Short mmCIF file of C-alpha atoms in Angstrom, two decimals:
data_model
loop_
_atom_site.label_atom_id
_atom_site.label_comp_id
_atom_site.label_asym_id
_atom_site.label_seq_id
_atom_site.Cartn_x
_atom_site.Cartn_y
_atom_site.Cartn_z
CA MET D 1 -13.68 50.35 -18.89
CA LYS D 2 -12.77 49.13 -22.29
CA ILE D 3 -9.55 47.50 -23.46
CA ASP D 4 -9.02 47.25 -27.23
CA SER D 5 -9.19 43.73 -28.66
CA ILE D 6 -5.79 42.34 -29.77
CA ARG D 7 -5.05 41.08 -33.23
CA ASN D 8 -2.23 38.69 -32.48
CA GLY D 9 -1.57 37.73 -28.84
CA ILE D 10 -2.49 35.87 -25.69
CA VAL D 11 -5.41 36.35 -23.23
CA ILE D 12 -4.98 34.74 -19.95
CA ASP D 13 -8.65 34.45 -18.59
CA HIS D 14 -10.26 33.16 -15.62
CA ILE D 15 -7.48 33.90 -13.26
CA GLN D 16 -8.61 33.85 -9.75
CA ALA D 17 -9.25 37.40 -8.62
CA GLY D 18 -6.10 39.01 -6.85
CA SER D 19 -3.69 36.47 -8.64
CA GLY D 20 -3.33 38.54 -11.73
CA MET D 21 -0.34 40.56 -10.35
CA GLN D 22 1.45 37.50 -9.10
CA ILE D 23 1.20 35.89 -12.67
CA TYR D 24 2.22 39.25 -14.18
CA LYS D 25 5.31 39.38 -12.08
CA MET D 26 6.10 35.54 -12.48
CA LEU D 27 5.97 35.53 -16.28
CA HIS D 28 8.16 38.77 -16.16
CA MET D 29 5.79 40.79 -18.11
CA ASP D 30 7.40 44.15 -17.04
CA ASP D 31 10.16 43.17 -19.26
CA LEU D 32 8.00 43.05 -22.39
CA SER D 33 7.95 45.78 -24.79
CA CYS D 34 4.54 45.05 -26.23
CA SER D 35 1.27 46.23 -24.71
CA VAL D 36 0.14 44.35 -21.84
CA ALA D 37 -3.09 44.89 -19.89
CA LEU D 38 -3.86 43.52 -16.48
CA LEU D 39 -7.52 43.72 -15.69
CA ARG D 40 -8.42 43.21 -11.98
CA ASN D 41 -11.79 42.28 -10.47
CA VAL D 42 -13.56 41.83 -13.76
CA GLN D 43 -17.32 40.74 -13.33
CA SER D 44 -17.45 36.94 -14.09
CA ARG D 45 -20.55 34.58 -14.21
CA LYS D 46 -18.62 31.71 -13.33
CA LEU D 47 -16.30 33.14 -10.73
CA GLY D 48 -17.89 36.22 -9.47
CA GLN D 49 -14.62 38.14 -10.03
CA LYS D 50 -11.72 37.30 -12.00
CA ASP D 51 -8.46 38.78 -13.25
CA ILE D 52 -7.55 38.99 -17.04
CA ILE D 53 -4.22 39.41 -18.71
CA LYS D 54 -4.03 40.47 -22.31
CA ILE D 55 -0.67 40.50 -24.20
CA ASP D 56 -0.50 42.00 -27.56
CA ALA D 57 2.03 39.57 -28.92
CA VAL D 58 2.45 35.88 -29.42
CA LEU D 59 5.20 34.98 -26.99
CA ASP D 60 6.88 31.70 -26.24
CA ILE D 61 6.27 31.50 -22.45
CA ASP D 62 5.74 28.67 -20.01
CA LEU D 63 2.17 28.78 -19.72
CA ASP D 64 1.70 25.30 -18.09
CA VAL D 65 2.85 26.71 -14.66
CA LEU D 66 -0.16 29.01 -14.57
CA GLY D 67 -2.26 26.17 -13.37
CA TYR D 68 -0.32 26.22 -10.05
CA PHE D 69 -1.63 29.72 -9.29
CA SER D 70 -5.15 29.37 -10.46
CA PRO D 71 -7.16 26.26 -10.95
CA ASN D 72 -9.69 27.42 -13.57
CA ILE D 73 -7.33 29.42 -15.93
CA THR D 74 -7.71 29.45 -19.60
CA VAL D 75 -5.30 30.75 -22.10
CA ASN D 76 -6.75 31.96 -25.47
CA ILE D 77 -4.27 32.47 -28.33
CA ILE D 78 -5.44 35.12 -30.81
CA ARG D 79 -4.43 35.22 -34.35
CA ASP D 80 -5.64 37.77 -37.04
CA GLY D 81 -8.21 38.97 -34.51
CA LYS D 82 -9.76 35.50 -34.15
CA LEU D 83 -9.56 32.82 -31.28
CA ALA D 84 -7.19 30.28 -32.78
CA GLU D 85 -6.70 28.14 -29.80
CA LYS D 86 -8.21 27.84 -26.31
CA LYS D 87 -6.22 25.89 -23.63
CA HIS D 88 -7.43 24.95 -20.16
CA ILE D 89 -4.50 24.95 -17.85
CA GLY D 90 -4.59 22.20 -15.30
CA LEU D 91 -1.95 21.51 -12.51
CA PRO D 92 1.47 21.18 -13.84
CA ALA D 93 3.26 17.87 -12.84
CA ARG D 94 6.38 19.79 -12.26
CA ILE D 95 7.35 23.40 -11.37
CA THR D 96 10.83 24.39 -12.09
CA ASP D 97 12.66 27.48 -10.66
CA LEU D 98 9.33 29.38 -9.52
CA LEU D 99 9.33 28.29 -5.88
CA LYS D 100 12.22 27.77 -3.43
CA CYS D 101 12.30 25.04 -0.76
CA LYS D 102 11.95 26.33 2.74
CA ASN D 103 13.54 23.26 4.48
CA PRO D 104 16.67 24.38 5.88
CA ARG D 105 17.92 20.86 5.72
CA CYS D 106 17.37 20.42 1.87
CA ILE D 107 20.41 20.42 -0.39
CA THR D 108 18.90 23.26 -2.45
CA THR D 109 19.85 25.47 0.37
CA THR D 110 23.61 25.08 -0.10
CA GLU D 111 24.09 23.67 -3.57
CA GLN D 112 24.94 26.38 -6.19
CA GLY D 113 23.45 26.26 -9.82
CA ILE D 114 20.75 23.71 -8.87
CA HIS D 115 17.12 23.77 -10.33
CA HIS D 116 14.52 24.26 -7.86
CA ILE D 117 11.85 21.63 -8.89
CA PHE D 118 8.62 20.67 -7.21
CA ARG D 119 6.41 17.67 -8.09
CA LEU D 120 2.70 17.48 -7.87
CA ALA D 121 2.24 15.01 -4.93
CA ASP D 122 -1.52 15.30 -4.29
CA PRO D 123 -3.67 16.85 -6.88
CA ALA D 124 -6.80 16.69 -4.82
CA ALA D 125 -5.12 18.93 -2.21
CA ARG D 126 -2.95 20.77 -4.83
CA THR D 127 0.25 19.92 -2.77
CA TYR D 128 3.56 20.04 -4.44
CA ARG D 129 6.69 18.58 -2.88
CA CYS D 130 10.34 19.28 -3.35
CA ILE D 131 11.72 16.48 -5.40
CA TYR D 132 15.00 16.51 -3.44
CA CYS D 133 13.69 16.51 0.14
CA ASP D 134 10.07 15.90 -0.25
CA ALA D 135 9.16 19.12 1.88
CA LYS D 136 5.86 20.71 1.00
CA ALA D 137 5.82 23.86 -1.00
CA GLU D 138 4.79 26.97 0.95
CA MET U 1 22.43 2.86 -15.32
CA ARG U 2 20.45 2.69 -12.39
CA HIS U 3 20.95 4.47 -8.90
CA LEU U 4 19.26 3.81 -5.57
CA ILE U 5 17.93 7.05 -4.00
CA GLU U 6 15.06 5.95 -2.16
CA ILE U 7 13.55 2.48 -1.49
CA MET U 8 10.53 3.20 -3.94
CA ASP U 9 13.10 3.24 -6.72
CA LEU U 10 12.94 -0.68 -6.62
CA SER U 11 9.94 -2.65 -7.49
CA THR U 12 8.70 -5.46 -5.33
CA GLU U 13 10.14 -7.94 -7.91
CA GLU U 14 13.66 -6.27 -7.68
CA ILE U 15 13.51 -6.42 -4.04
CA GLU U 16 12.86 -10.22 -4.22
CA GLU U 17 15.64 -10.52 -6.63
CA LEU U 18 18.03 -8.78 -4.27
CA ILE U 19 17.02 -10.68 -1.14
CA ALA U 20 17.38 -14.03 -3.51
CA THR U 21 21.02 -12.85 -4.43
CA ALA U 22 21.64 -11.88 -0.68
CA SER U 23 20.46 -15.28 0.57
CA GLY U 24 22.62 -16.89 -1.97
CA ILE U 25 25.67 -15.01 -0.75
CA ILE U 26 24.89 -15.83 2.94
CA ALA U 27 24.45 -19.58 1.97
CA HIS U 28 27.67 -19.76 -0.29
CA PRO U 29 29.87 -16.59 0.17
CA GLU U 30 32.86 -18.25 -1.56
CA GLU U 31 31.03 -18.20 -4.94
CA TYR U 32 30.98 -14.44 -4.82
CA ARG U 33 34.55 -13.59 -3.83
CA GLU U 34 35.76 -12.72 -7.39
CA VAL U 35 32.63 -11.19 -8.97
CA CYS U 36 33.67 -7.47 -8.54
CA ARG U 37 37.42 -7.96 -9.18
CA TYR U 38 39.11 -4.75 -10.58
CA LYS U 39 35.97 -2.77 -9.58
CA LYS U 40 36.18 0.28 -7.17
CA LEU U 41 33.62 1.54 -4.79
CA ALA U 42 33.97 5.12 -3.59
CA THR U 43 32.44 5.91 -0.11
CA LEU U 44 31.87 9.41 0.10
CA PHE U 45 30.64 10.10 3.66
CA PHE U 46 30.00 13.91 4.38
CA GLU U 47 28.74 12.84 7.70
CA PRO U 48 30.20 10.45 10.04
CA SER U 49 28.76 6.88 10.21
CA THR U 50 30.41 3.48 11.44
CA ARG U 51 28.17 0.82 10.61
CA THR U 52 26.98 1.87 7.02
CA ARG U 53 30.47 2.85 5.76
CA LEU U 54 31.96 -0.23 7.07
CA SER U 55 29.24 -2.48 5.88
CA PHE U 56 29.56 -1.11 2.23
CA GLU U 57 33.32 -1.46 2.50
CA ALA U 58 33.13 -4.90 3.81
CA ALA U 59 30.55 -5.66 1.07
CA MET U 60 32.84 -4.60 -1.80
CA LEU U 61 35.75 -6.17 -0.30
CA ASP U 62 33.92 -9.48 0.12
CA LEU U 63 32.91 -9.30 -3.53
CA GLY U 64 36.74 -9.09 -4.66
CA GLY U 65 36.63 -5.27 -5.40
CA SER U 66 38.55 -2.34 -3.89
CA VAL U 67 37.35 0.72 -1.83
CA LEU U 68 38.43 4.32 -1.70
CA GLY U 69 36.86 7.52 -0.06
CA PHE U 70 36.42 9.64 2.92
CA SER U 71 34.63 9.38 6.10
CA GLU U 72 34.02 12.97 7.02
CA ALA U 73 33.34 16.25 5.26
CA SER U 74 36.35 17.97 6.92
CA SER U 75 38.67 15.53 5.03
CA SER U 76 37.02 16.17 1.61
CA SER U 77 37.00 18.92 -0.77
CA ALA U 78 33.52 19.91 0.55
CA ALA U 79 35.53 21.64 3.44
CA LYS U 80 36.88 23.87 0.69
CA GLY U 81 33.38 24.65 -0.48
CA GLU U 82 33.23 22.18 -3.40
CA SER U 83 29.67 21.57 -4.39
CA VAL U 84 28.17 18.01 -4.34
CA SER U 85 27.80 17.89 -8.11
CA ASP U 86 31.40 18.79 -8.65
CA THR U 87 32.59 16.20 -6.15
CA VAL U 88 30.65 13.54 -7.80
CA ALA U 89 31.56 14.62 -11.43
CA VAL U 90 35.22 14.10 -10.20
CA VAL U 91 34.88 10.97 -8.30
CA SER U 92 32.82 9.08 -11.01
CA GLY U 93 35.98 9.30 -13.08
CA TYR U 94 37.79 7.35 -10.45
CA ALA U 95 35.23 4.76 -9.22
CA ASP U 96 32.79 2.35 -10.75
CA ILE U 97 30.20 2.96 -8.07
CA ILE U 98 29.53 5.40 -5.36
CA ALA U 99 28.02 5.25 -1.84
CA MET U 100 27.10 8.58 -0.43
CA ARG U 101 26.01 9.79 2.97
CA HIS U 102 25.33 13.53 3.22
CA PRO U 103 23.68 15.51 6.00
CA LYS U 104 21.62 17.62 3.52
CA GLU U 105 18.50 15.90 2.33
CA GLY U 106 18.35 15.31 -1.49
CA ALA U 107 22.22 15.35 -2.01
CA PRO U 108 22.29 11.91 -3.36
CA MET U 109 19.82 12.83 -6.01
CA VAL U 110 21.80 15.83 -6.95
CA ALA U 111 24.81 13.49 -7.26
CA ALA U 112 22.92 11.06 -9.48
CA MET U 113 22.27 13.95 -11.79
CA HIS U 114 25.95 14.64 -12.28
CA SER U 115 27.41 11.11 -12.02
CA ALA U 116 28.74 8.94 -14.73
CA VAL U 117 28.52 5.75 -12.37
CA PRO U 118 25.65 4.35 -10.22
CA ILE U 119 24.90 6.42 -6.88
CA ILE U 120 23.61 4.65 -3.81
CA ASN U 121 22.15 6.92 -1.12
CA ALA U 122 23.73 5.79 2.20
CA GLY U 123 21.45 8.38 3.99
CA ASP U 124 20.67 11.84 3.36
CA GLY U 125 20.05 13.66 6.73
CA GLY U 126 16.69 12.68 8.08
CA HIS U 127 15.33 11.76 4.68
CA ASN U 128 15.90 8.42 3.04
CA HIS U 129 18.14 5.58 4.00
CA PRO U 130 17.29 2.80 1.35
CA THR U 131 19.94 0.13 2.07
CA GLN U 132 18.93 0.26 5.78
CA THR U 133 15.45 -0.56 4.52
CA LEU U 134 16.70 -3.19 2.30
CA THR U 135 18.48 -4.59 5.43
CA ASP U 136 15.26 -4.62 7.36
CA LEU U 137 13.49 -6.46 4.51
CA LEU U 138 16.05 -9.05 4.29
CA THR U 139 15.69 -9.47 8.12
CA ILE U 140 11.87 -9.76 7.93
CA LYS U 141 12.24 -12.18 4.97
CA GLN U 142 14.87 -14.34 6.92
CA LYS U 143 12.96 -14.32 10.15
CA LYS U 144 9.43 -14.47 8.98
CA GLY U 145 9.71 -16.15 5.60
CA ARG U 146 7.29 -13.59 4.15
CA PHE U 147 6.32 -10.00 3.81
CA ASP U 148 2.52 -10.24 3.55
CA HIS U 149 0.10 -10.72 6.61
CA LEU U 150 2.35 -9.27 9.22
CA THR U 151 1.62 -6.65 12.04
CA ILE U 152 4.41 -4.26 12.25
CA GLY U 153 4.82 -2.14 15.47
CA LEU U 154 7.15 0.81 14.93
CA CYS U 155 8.02 2.39 18.22
CA GLY U 156 10.06 5.68 19.28
CA ASP U 157 10.82 8.53 16.98
CA LEU U 158 8.41 8.00 14.16
CA LYS U 159 8.51 11.75 13.03
CA PHE U 160 12.20 12.14 12.16
CA GLY U 161 13.07 8.43 11.93
CA ARG U 162 13.98 8.08 8.15
CA THR U 163 14.16 4.30 8.52
CA VAL U 164 10.65 4.17 9.76
CA HIS U 165 9.18 6.11 6.82
CA SER U 166 11.13 4.14 4.29
CA LEU U 167 10.07 0.91 6.01
CA ILE U 168 6.36 1.87 5.97
CA ALA U 169 6.81 2.79 2.29
CA ALA U 170 8.18 -0.65 1.40
CA MET U 171 5.80 -2.65 3.56
CA SER U 172 2.69 -0.86 2.53
CA ARG U 173 3.03 -2.74 -0.97
CA TYR U 174 2.13 -6.05 0.60
CA GLU U 175 -1.12 -7.73 1.32
CA GLY U 176 -2.41 -8.19 4.81
CA VAL U 177 -0.07 -5.83 6.49
CA ARG U 178 -0.96 -3.79 9.55
CA PHE U 179 0.94 -1.00 11.19
CA VAL U 180 0.96 -0.19 14.94
CA LEU U 181 2.60 3.16 15.40
CA ILE U 182 3.76 3.61 18.89
CA SER U 183 5.33 7.14 19.89
CA PRO U 184 4.97 10.21 22.04
CA GLU U 185 2.60 12.85 20.51
CA GLU U 186 5.44 15.00 19.63
CA LEU U 187 7.20 12.34 17.35
CA LYS U 188 4.23 10.87 15.62
CA VAL U 189 4.50 9.73 11.92
CA PRO U 190 4.18 12.89 9.81
CA SER U 191 0.56 13.00 8.08
CA TYR U 192 2.13 13.02 4.66
CA VAL U 193 3.67 9.58 5.22
CA LYS U 194 0.41 8.35 6.55
CA GLY U 195 -1.47 9.88 3.68
CA GLU U 196 0.79 8.51 1.03
CA TYR U 197 1.55 4.98 2.20
CA ILE U 198 -0.99 3.94 4.60
CA LYS U 199 -4.38 5.85 4.16
CA SER U 200 -4.28 6.00 0.47
CA ARG U 201 -3.77 2.21 0.26
CA GLY U 202 -6.49 1.50 2.84
CA ILE U 203 -4.01 -0.34 5.15
CA PRO U 204 -5.19 -0.84 8.63
CA TYR U 205 -3.05 1.04 11.37
CA THR U 206 -3.39 2.14 14.89
CA GLN U 207 -1.62 4.71 16.90
CA SER U 208 -0.71 4.16 20.44
CA THR U 209 1.34 6.05 23.20
CA SER U 210 1.72 2.76 25.13
CA LEU U 211 4.10 -0.06 24.12
CA GLU U 212 2.71 -2.64 26.50
CA ASP U 213 -0.79 -2.13 25.48
CA VAL U 214 -0.14 -3.10 21.83
CA MET U 215 2.67 -5.65 22.48
CA PRO U 216 0.51 -8.87 22.21
CA GLU U 217 -0.38 -8.07 18.69
CA LEU U 218 2.93 -7.52 17.13
CA ASP U 219 4.85 -9.85 14.81
CA ILE U 220 7.53 -7.37 14.40
CA LEU U 221 8.79 -4.57 16.82
CA TYR U 222 10.87 -2.08 15.20
CA MET U 223 12.45 0.02 17.88
CA THR U 224 14.13 3.40 16.99
CA ARG U 225 16.58 5.88 18.74
CA VAL U 226 15.42 9.44 19.25
CA GLN U 227 18.39 11.13 17.47
CA ARG U 228 20.08 14.08 19.04
CA GLU U 229 21.18 15.45 15.52
CA ARG U 230 17.41 15.79 14.37
CA PHE U 231 16.66 18.41 17.09
CA PHE U 232 17.24 22.03 16.96
CA SER U 233 16.78 22.29 20.82
CA GLU U 234 18.74 20.05 23.25
CA GLU U 235 15.95 20.46 25.82
CA GLU U 236 13.43 18.96 23.59
CA TYR U 237 15.65 16.16 22.73
CA LEU U 238 16.39 15.35 26.47
CA ARG U 239 12.57 15.36 27.21
CA LEU U 240 11.73 12.77 24.57
CA ARG U 241 14.87 10.62 24.53
CA ASP U 242 13.58 8.24 27.39
CA SER U 243 9.99 7.95 26.19
CA TYR U 244 10.31 4.34 25.43
CA ILE U 245 12.87 1.87 26.83
CA LEU U 246 12.27 -1.81 25.93
CA THR U 247 12.94 -4.14 28.93
CA PRO U 248 12.32 -7.80 29.52
CA ASP U 249 9.37 -6.90 31.66
CA LYS U 250 7.60 -5.37 28.69
CA LEU U 251 8.09 -8.42 26.48
CA LYS U 252 6.15 -10.70 28.94
CA ASN U 253 3.01 -10.50 26.87
CA ALA U 254 4.89 -10.55 23.42
CA LYS U 255 4.52 -13.35 21.02
CA GLU U 256 6.88 -16.20 21.26
CA ASP U 257 7.96 -15.59 17.65
CA LEU U 258 8.14 -11.68 17.93
CA CYS U 259 11.20 -10.23 15.89
CA ILE U 260 12.60 -7.25 17.70
CA MET U 261 14.54 -5.12 15.19
CA HIS U 262 16.47 -1.68 15.45
CA PRO U 263 18.63 -0.03 12.90
CA LEU U 264 21.35 0.74 15.48
CA PRO U 265 23.14 2.16 17.02
CA ARG U 266 21.04 2.22 20.23
CA VAL U 267 21.58 4.57 23.06
CA ASN U 268 19.33 3.13 25.98
CA GLU U 269 15.88 2.34 24.08
CA ILE U 270 16.57 -1.30 24.37
CA SER U 271 17.93 -2.51 27.55
CA THR U 272 21.06 -4.74 27.22
CA GLU U 273 19.16 -7.39 29.27
CA VAL U 274 16.91 -7.92 26.15
CA ASP U 275 19.99 -8.99 24.04
CA SER U 276 19.93 -12.49 25.21
CA ASP U 277 16.21 -12.98 24.38
CA PRO U 278 15.91 -15.13 21.36
CA ARG U 279 13.53 -12.70 19.91
CA ALA U 280 16.22 -9.96 19.72
CA CYS U 281 17.05 -9.79 16.06
CA TYR U 282 19.04 -6.55 15.98
CA PHE U 283 22.55 -7.78 15.64
CA GLU U 284 21.80 -10.26 13.21
CA GLN U 285 19.96 -7.46 11.24
CA ALA U 286 23.23 -5.46 11.31
CA ARG U 287 25.01 -8.56 9.92
CA TYR U 288 22.55 -8.93 7.16
CA GLY U 289 23.17 -5.18 5.99
CA LYS U 290 26.51 -6.41 4.30
CA PHE U 291 24.94 -9.15 2.46
CA ILE U 292 22.21 -7.05 1.03
CA ARG U 293 24.81 -4.32 0.04
CA MET U 294 26.52 -6.92 -1.74
CA ALA U 295 23.57 -7.92 -3.66
CA LEU U 296 22.95 -4.31 -4.36
CA ILE U 297 26.27 -3.40 -5.74
CA MET U 298 26.17 -6.48 -7.97
CA LYS U 299 22.78 -5.47 -9.38
CA LEU U 300 23.93 -1.86 -9.92
CA LEU U 301 27.22 -2.90 -11.56
CA GLU U 302 25.34 -5.43 -13.60
CA VAL U 303 27.52 -8.30 -12.47
CA ARG U 304 26.60 -11.82 -11.99
CA LYS U 305 28.14 -14.78 -10.26
#
């Protein structure tokens, strides 16, 4: 299977196999008018299998949050058909408005217009906790 | 501008400073009678509380300030559906400092994000209650003269007991501290509290289901109530309520200088016969609550003697 290389855009590589669709939805890629390719279960020497997303446009999107989904993820910025920048995405210190707190006692369950924010509590265990009530992200 | 949302917002130096101010107030209350003149404290209590609200109000009155507020959600605009952020945005236009109790965890943090004046968390559900912890710390300092090299027994509801979690966090910063955690299986300290404050700092601790077995080791015994409001099932509450009841008999093997503490109110977990024991410190502890809140109000309002 061949997907044309892109001239100006973003390649999100080394996505853990199976997480590509989740990232596609989270970054609202179905709203984009440019070409977007989601490749699933691509052979990878490092990971065995991986997912890749190619976006045929340089967009201003919050890429830091990607680390939450997939620990080895890399983001390649392509300009004029060349690799202009390669970013290794680690675990973000904070995640805003991506997850919702499941603790029924948390203020976020009743207060309107509030940002749902989780902080990285334990990087080794990849644990995030709600900044308001300290409940673990599920 | 500073807020107090959880005890770890304060450094150990700031805690020492608050304790020094509180000790100064205990020794010479007359020197502090006017320091908050023309300042107003709003007590926004969305959940009933006697001790905490009255101690905040008494604290502000003893500093020469005034108080306003409400003592239950039904008498506030929250009953009409107003959000915490809106309530606080309005009230911070009327008062110089706000003490808030709310049944939802994290409500005071939301308040702090929208307030023009300092917010003090006076208890948010089963989550944090930093002024209780400051009260506990003042009591320990008054009774033991130090925070380091103490064996602290925590007994009862260690799962939902917010005062227990905050006290563990606060005491985990001192050298030579050891924790003895006494509870039924169902009410053990949550693993994240142990992980974050005990294990990660290499603090020695033991867990026990028997209070008698560990009694001789303790310098401090911190009793807690199994709280009905923290349980979704009445049946489970009733089963665990009477797990540990402190009686004179159980104190036979305790140290002579043991300090028995309780955040109060108690139901039946400390027999009234223990009240006359010189090691019972809980009523004195409640009294200290006012002094440390006076010191805290002064600090957050940045007023001095």
